[in-house]
mmCIF file of C-alpha atoms in Angstrom:
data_model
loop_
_atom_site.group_PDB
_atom_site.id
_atom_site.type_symbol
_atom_site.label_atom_id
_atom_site.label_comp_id
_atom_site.label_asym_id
_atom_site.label_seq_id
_atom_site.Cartn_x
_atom_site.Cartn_y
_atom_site.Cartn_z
ATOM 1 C CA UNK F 1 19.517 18.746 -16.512
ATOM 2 C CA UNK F 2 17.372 20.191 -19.528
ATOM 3 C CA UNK F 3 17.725 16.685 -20.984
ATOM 4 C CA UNK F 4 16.880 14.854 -18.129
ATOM 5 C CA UNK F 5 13.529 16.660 -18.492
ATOM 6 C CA UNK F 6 13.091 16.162 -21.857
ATOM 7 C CA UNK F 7 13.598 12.428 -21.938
ATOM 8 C CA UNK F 8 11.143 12.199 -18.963
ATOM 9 C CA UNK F 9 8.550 14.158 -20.536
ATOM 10 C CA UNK F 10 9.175 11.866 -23.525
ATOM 11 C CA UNK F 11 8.636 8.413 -21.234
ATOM 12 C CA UNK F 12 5.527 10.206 -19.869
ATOM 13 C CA UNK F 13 4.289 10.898 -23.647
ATOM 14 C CA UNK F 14 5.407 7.332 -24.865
ATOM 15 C CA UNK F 15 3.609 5.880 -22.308
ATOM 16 C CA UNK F 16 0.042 7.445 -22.768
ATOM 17 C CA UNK F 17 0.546 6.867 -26.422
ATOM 18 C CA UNK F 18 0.906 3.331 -25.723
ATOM 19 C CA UNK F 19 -1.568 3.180 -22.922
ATOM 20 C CA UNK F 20 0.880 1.389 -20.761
ATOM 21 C CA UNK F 21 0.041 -0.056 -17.455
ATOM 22 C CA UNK F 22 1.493 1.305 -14.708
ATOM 23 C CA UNK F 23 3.467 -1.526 -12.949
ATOM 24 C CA UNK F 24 2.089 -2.919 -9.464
ATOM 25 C CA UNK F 25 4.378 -2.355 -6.628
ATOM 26 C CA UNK F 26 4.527 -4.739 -3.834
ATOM 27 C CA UNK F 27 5.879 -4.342 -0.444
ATOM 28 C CA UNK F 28 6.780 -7.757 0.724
ATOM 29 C CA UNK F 29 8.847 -8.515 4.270
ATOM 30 C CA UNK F 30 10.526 -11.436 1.549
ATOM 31 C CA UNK F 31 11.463 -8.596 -0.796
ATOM 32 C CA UNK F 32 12.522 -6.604 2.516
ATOM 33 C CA UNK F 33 12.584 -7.023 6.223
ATOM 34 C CA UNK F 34 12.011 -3.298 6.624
ATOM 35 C CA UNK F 35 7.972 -4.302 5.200
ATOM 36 C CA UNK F 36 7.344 -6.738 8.155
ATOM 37 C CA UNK F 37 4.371 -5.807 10.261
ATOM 38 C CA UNK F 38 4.346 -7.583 13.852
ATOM 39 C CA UNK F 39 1.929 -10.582 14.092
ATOM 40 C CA UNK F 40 -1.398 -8.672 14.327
ATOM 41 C CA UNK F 41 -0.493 -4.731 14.050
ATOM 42 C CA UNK F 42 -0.878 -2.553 11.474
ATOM 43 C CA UNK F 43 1.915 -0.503 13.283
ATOM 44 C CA UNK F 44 4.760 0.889 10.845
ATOM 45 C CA UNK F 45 7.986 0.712 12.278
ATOM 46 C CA UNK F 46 10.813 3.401 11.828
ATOM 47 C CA UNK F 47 12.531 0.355 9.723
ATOM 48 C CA UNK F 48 9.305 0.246 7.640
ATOM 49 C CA UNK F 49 9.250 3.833 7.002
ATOM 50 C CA UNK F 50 13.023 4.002 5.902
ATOM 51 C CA UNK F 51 12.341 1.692 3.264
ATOM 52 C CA UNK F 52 9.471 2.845 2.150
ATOM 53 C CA UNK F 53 10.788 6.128 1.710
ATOM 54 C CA UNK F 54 13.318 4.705 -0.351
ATOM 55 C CA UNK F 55 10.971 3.075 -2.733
ATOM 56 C CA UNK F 56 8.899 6.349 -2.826
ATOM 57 C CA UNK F 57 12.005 8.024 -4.423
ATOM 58 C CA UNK F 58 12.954 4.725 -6.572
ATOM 59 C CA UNK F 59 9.758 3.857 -7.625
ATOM 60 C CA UNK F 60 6.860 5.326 -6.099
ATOM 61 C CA UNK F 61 6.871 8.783 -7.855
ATOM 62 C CA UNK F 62 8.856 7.925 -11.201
ATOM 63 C CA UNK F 63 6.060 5.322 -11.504
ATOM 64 C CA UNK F 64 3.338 8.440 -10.685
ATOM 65 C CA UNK F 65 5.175 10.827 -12.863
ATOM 66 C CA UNK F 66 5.490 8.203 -15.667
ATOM 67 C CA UNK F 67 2.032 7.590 -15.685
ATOM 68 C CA UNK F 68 0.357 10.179 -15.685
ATOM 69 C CA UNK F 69 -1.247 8.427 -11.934
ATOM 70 C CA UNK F 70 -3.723 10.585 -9.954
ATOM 71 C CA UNK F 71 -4.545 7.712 -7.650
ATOM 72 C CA UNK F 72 -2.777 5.185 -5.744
ATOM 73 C CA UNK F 73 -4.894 2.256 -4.526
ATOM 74 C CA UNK F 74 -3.047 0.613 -1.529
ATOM 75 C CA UNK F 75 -3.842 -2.985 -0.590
ATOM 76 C CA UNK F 76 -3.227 -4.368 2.464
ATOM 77 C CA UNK F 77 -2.627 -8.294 2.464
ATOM 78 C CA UNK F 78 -2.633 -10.792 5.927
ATOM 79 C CA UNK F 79 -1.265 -14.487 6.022
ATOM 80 C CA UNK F 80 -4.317 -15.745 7.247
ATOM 81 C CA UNK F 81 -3.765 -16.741 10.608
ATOM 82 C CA UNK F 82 -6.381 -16.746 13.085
ATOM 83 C CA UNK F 83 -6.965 -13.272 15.331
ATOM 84 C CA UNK F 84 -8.040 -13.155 18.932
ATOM 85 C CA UNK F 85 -11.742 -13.036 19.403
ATOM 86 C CA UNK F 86 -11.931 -9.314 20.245
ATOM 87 C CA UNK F 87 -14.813 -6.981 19.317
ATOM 88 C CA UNK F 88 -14.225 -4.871 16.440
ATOM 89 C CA UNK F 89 -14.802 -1.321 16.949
ATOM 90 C CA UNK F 90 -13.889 0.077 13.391
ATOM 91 C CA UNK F 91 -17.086 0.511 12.588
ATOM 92 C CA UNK F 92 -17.470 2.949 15.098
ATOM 93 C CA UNK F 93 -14.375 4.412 14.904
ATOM 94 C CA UNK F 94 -12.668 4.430 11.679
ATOM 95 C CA UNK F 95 -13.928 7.618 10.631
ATOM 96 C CA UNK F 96 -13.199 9.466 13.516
ATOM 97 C CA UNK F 97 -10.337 8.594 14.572
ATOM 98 C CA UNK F 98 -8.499 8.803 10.584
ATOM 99 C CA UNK F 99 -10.235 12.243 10.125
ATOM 100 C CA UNK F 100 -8.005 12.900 13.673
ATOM 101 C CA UNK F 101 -4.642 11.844 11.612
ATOM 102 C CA UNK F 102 -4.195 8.547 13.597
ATOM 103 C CA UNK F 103 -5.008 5.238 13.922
ATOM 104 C CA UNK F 104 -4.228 4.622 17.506
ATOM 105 C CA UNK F 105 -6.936 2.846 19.625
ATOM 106 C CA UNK F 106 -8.688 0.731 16.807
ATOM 107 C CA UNK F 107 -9.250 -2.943 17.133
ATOM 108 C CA UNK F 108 -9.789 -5.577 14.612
ATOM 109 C CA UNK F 109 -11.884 -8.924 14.625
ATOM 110 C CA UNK F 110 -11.237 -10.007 11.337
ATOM 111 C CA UNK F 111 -7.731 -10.664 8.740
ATOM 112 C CA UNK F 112 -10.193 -8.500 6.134
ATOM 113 C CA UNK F 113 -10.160 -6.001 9.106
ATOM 114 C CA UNK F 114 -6.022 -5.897 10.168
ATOM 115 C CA UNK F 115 -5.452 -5.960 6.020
ATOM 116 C CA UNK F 116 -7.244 -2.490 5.525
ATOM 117 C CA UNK F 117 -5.988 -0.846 8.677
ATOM 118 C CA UNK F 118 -2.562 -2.113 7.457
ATOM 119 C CA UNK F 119 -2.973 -0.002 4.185
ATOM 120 C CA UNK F 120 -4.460 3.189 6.154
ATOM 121 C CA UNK F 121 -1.387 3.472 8.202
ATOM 122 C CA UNK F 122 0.511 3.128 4.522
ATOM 123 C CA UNK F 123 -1.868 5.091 2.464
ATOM 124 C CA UNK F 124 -1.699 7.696 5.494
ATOM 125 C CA UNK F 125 1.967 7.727 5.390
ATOM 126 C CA UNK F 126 2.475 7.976 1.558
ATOM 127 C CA UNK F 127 -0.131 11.187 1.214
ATOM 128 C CA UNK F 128 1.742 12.901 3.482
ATOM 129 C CA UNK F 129 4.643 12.439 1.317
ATOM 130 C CA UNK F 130 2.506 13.131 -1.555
ATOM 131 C CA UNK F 131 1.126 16.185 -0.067
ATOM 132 C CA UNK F 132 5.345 17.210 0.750
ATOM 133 C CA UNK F 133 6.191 16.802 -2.906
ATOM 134 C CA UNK F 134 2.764 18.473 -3.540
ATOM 135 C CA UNK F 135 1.571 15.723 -6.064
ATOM 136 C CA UNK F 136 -1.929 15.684 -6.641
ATOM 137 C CA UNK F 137 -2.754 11.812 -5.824
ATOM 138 C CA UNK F 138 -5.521 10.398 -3.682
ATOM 139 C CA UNK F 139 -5.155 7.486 -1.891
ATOM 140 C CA UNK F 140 -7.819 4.555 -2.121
ATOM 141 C CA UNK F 141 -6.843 1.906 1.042
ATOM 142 C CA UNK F 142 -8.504 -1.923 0.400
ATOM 143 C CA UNK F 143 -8.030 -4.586 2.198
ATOM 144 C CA UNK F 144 -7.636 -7.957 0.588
ATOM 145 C CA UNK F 145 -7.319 -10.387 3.706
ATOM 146 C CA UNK F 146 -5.930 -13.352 3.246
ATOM 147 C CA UNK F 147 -7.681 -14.144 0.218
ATOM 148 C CA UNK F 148 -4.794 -13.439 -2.491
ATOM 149 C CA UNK F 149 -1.624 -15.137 -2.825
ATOM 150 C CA UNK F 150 1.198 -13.381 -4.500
ATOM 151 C CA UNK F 151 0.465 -14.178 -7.882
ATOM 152 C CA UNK F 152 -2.723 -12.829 -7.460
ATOM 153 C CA UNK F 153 -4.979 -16.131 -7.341
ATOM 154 C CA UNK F 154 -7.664 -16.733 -5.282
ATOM 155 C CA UNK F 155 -6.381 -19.010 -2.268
ATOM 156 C CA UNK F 156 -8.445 -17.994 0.629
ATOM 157 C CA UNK F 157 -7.575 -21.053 2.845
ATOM 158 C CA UNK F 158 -3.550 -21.369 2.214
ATOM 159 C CA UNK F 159 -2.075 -24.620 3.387
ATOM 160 C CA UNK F 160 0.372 -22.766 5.520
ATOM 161 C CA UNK F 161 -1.335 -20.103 7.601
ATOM 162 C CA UNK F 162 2.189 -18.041 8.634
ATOM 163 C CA UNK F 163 2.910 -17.630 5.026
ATOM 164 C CA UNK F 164 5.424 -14.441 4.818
ATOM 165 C CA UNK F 165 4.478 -14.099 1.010
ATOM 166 C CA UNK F 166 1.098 -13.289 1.855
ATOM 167 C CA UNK F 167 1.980 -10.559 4.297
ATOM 168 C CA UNK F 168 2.120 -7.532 1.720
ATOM 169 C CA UNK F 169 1.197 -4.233 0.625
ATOM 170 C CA UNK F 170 0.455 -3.933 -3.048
ATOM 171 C CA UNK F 171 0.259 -0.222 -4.355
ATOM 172 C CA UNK F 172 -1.685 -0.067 -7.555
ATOM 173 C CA UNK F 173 -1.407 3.021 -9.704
ATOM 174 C CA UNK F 174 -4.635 4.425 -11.684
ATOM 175 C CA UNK F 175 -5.769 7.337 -13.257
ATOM 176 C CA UNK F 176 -9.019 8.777 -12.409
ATOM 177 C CA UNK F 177 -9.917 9.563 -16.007
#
């Protein structure tokens, strides 16, 4: 066990000596069907949650512990298709409701809108496992749309609008400092 911690301390010094980059993480329903969301929620399914506690312990918090990380941006990505024409009321609401610990009666006008409620409900879910393991890491949600492919270009008008590879969460890891 001592030399389990040893060698970990030692990746943690190699890689601030080398200034690595943390890797990005994405959370594709092509790399998994555990990271679908339904066609317009931002709802995380039990199946969602199982795998995403899986990649905490894989990857999530070696990547954090490697690192050095003290802050986790979480990006939520859409496919682009059209939503219904219904009023947004996140402007009024966002706050509120989030300070509350939910994210239950919000509604989204916009694919910029569903992206970033998308990464609340994951940012929510991984500070709470954060806060479990007591690991000091904030959690920075963004919403990207549909304006990213996976690569990482700029497409924001994709020849197929129910692309599955666009439908993603990327988790970026940063340090503060």
């Amino acid at each position: 066990m001592l030399l389990i911690v040893v060698l970990a301390m030692g990746l943690v010094t190699l890689a601030k000596a080398l200034n690595e980059k943390p890797p990005l993480i994405s959370l594709t329903e092509t790399d998994s069907e555990a990271f679908k969301f339904d066609t317009g929620s931002y709802g995380l399914s039990q199946g969602f949650l199982n795998a995403l506690d899986e990649r905490y312990t894989n990857d999530i918090k070696p990547t954090i512990e490697a690192f050095d990380v003290d802050v986790i941006e979480v990006i939520g990505h859409t496919d682009g298709q059209p939503n219904p024409r219904v009023a947004s009321n996140l402007d009024r609401r966002l706050q509120t409701v989030t300070l509350q610990g939910g994210l239950t009666g919000l509604q989204y006008s916009s694919n910029a809108e569903l992206g970033l409620l998308r990464a609340i409900a994951v940012g929510m879910y991984l500070q709470s496992r954060l806060e479990k393991d007591q690991l000091p890491v904030g959690i920075r949600p963004y919403s990207a749309a549909s304006l990213l492919d996976l690569q990482g270009n700029f497409n924001p008008a994709p020849a197929v609008s129910d692309d599955r590879t666009r439908r993603r969460i990327d988790l970026r890891f940063t340090r503060s400092n």
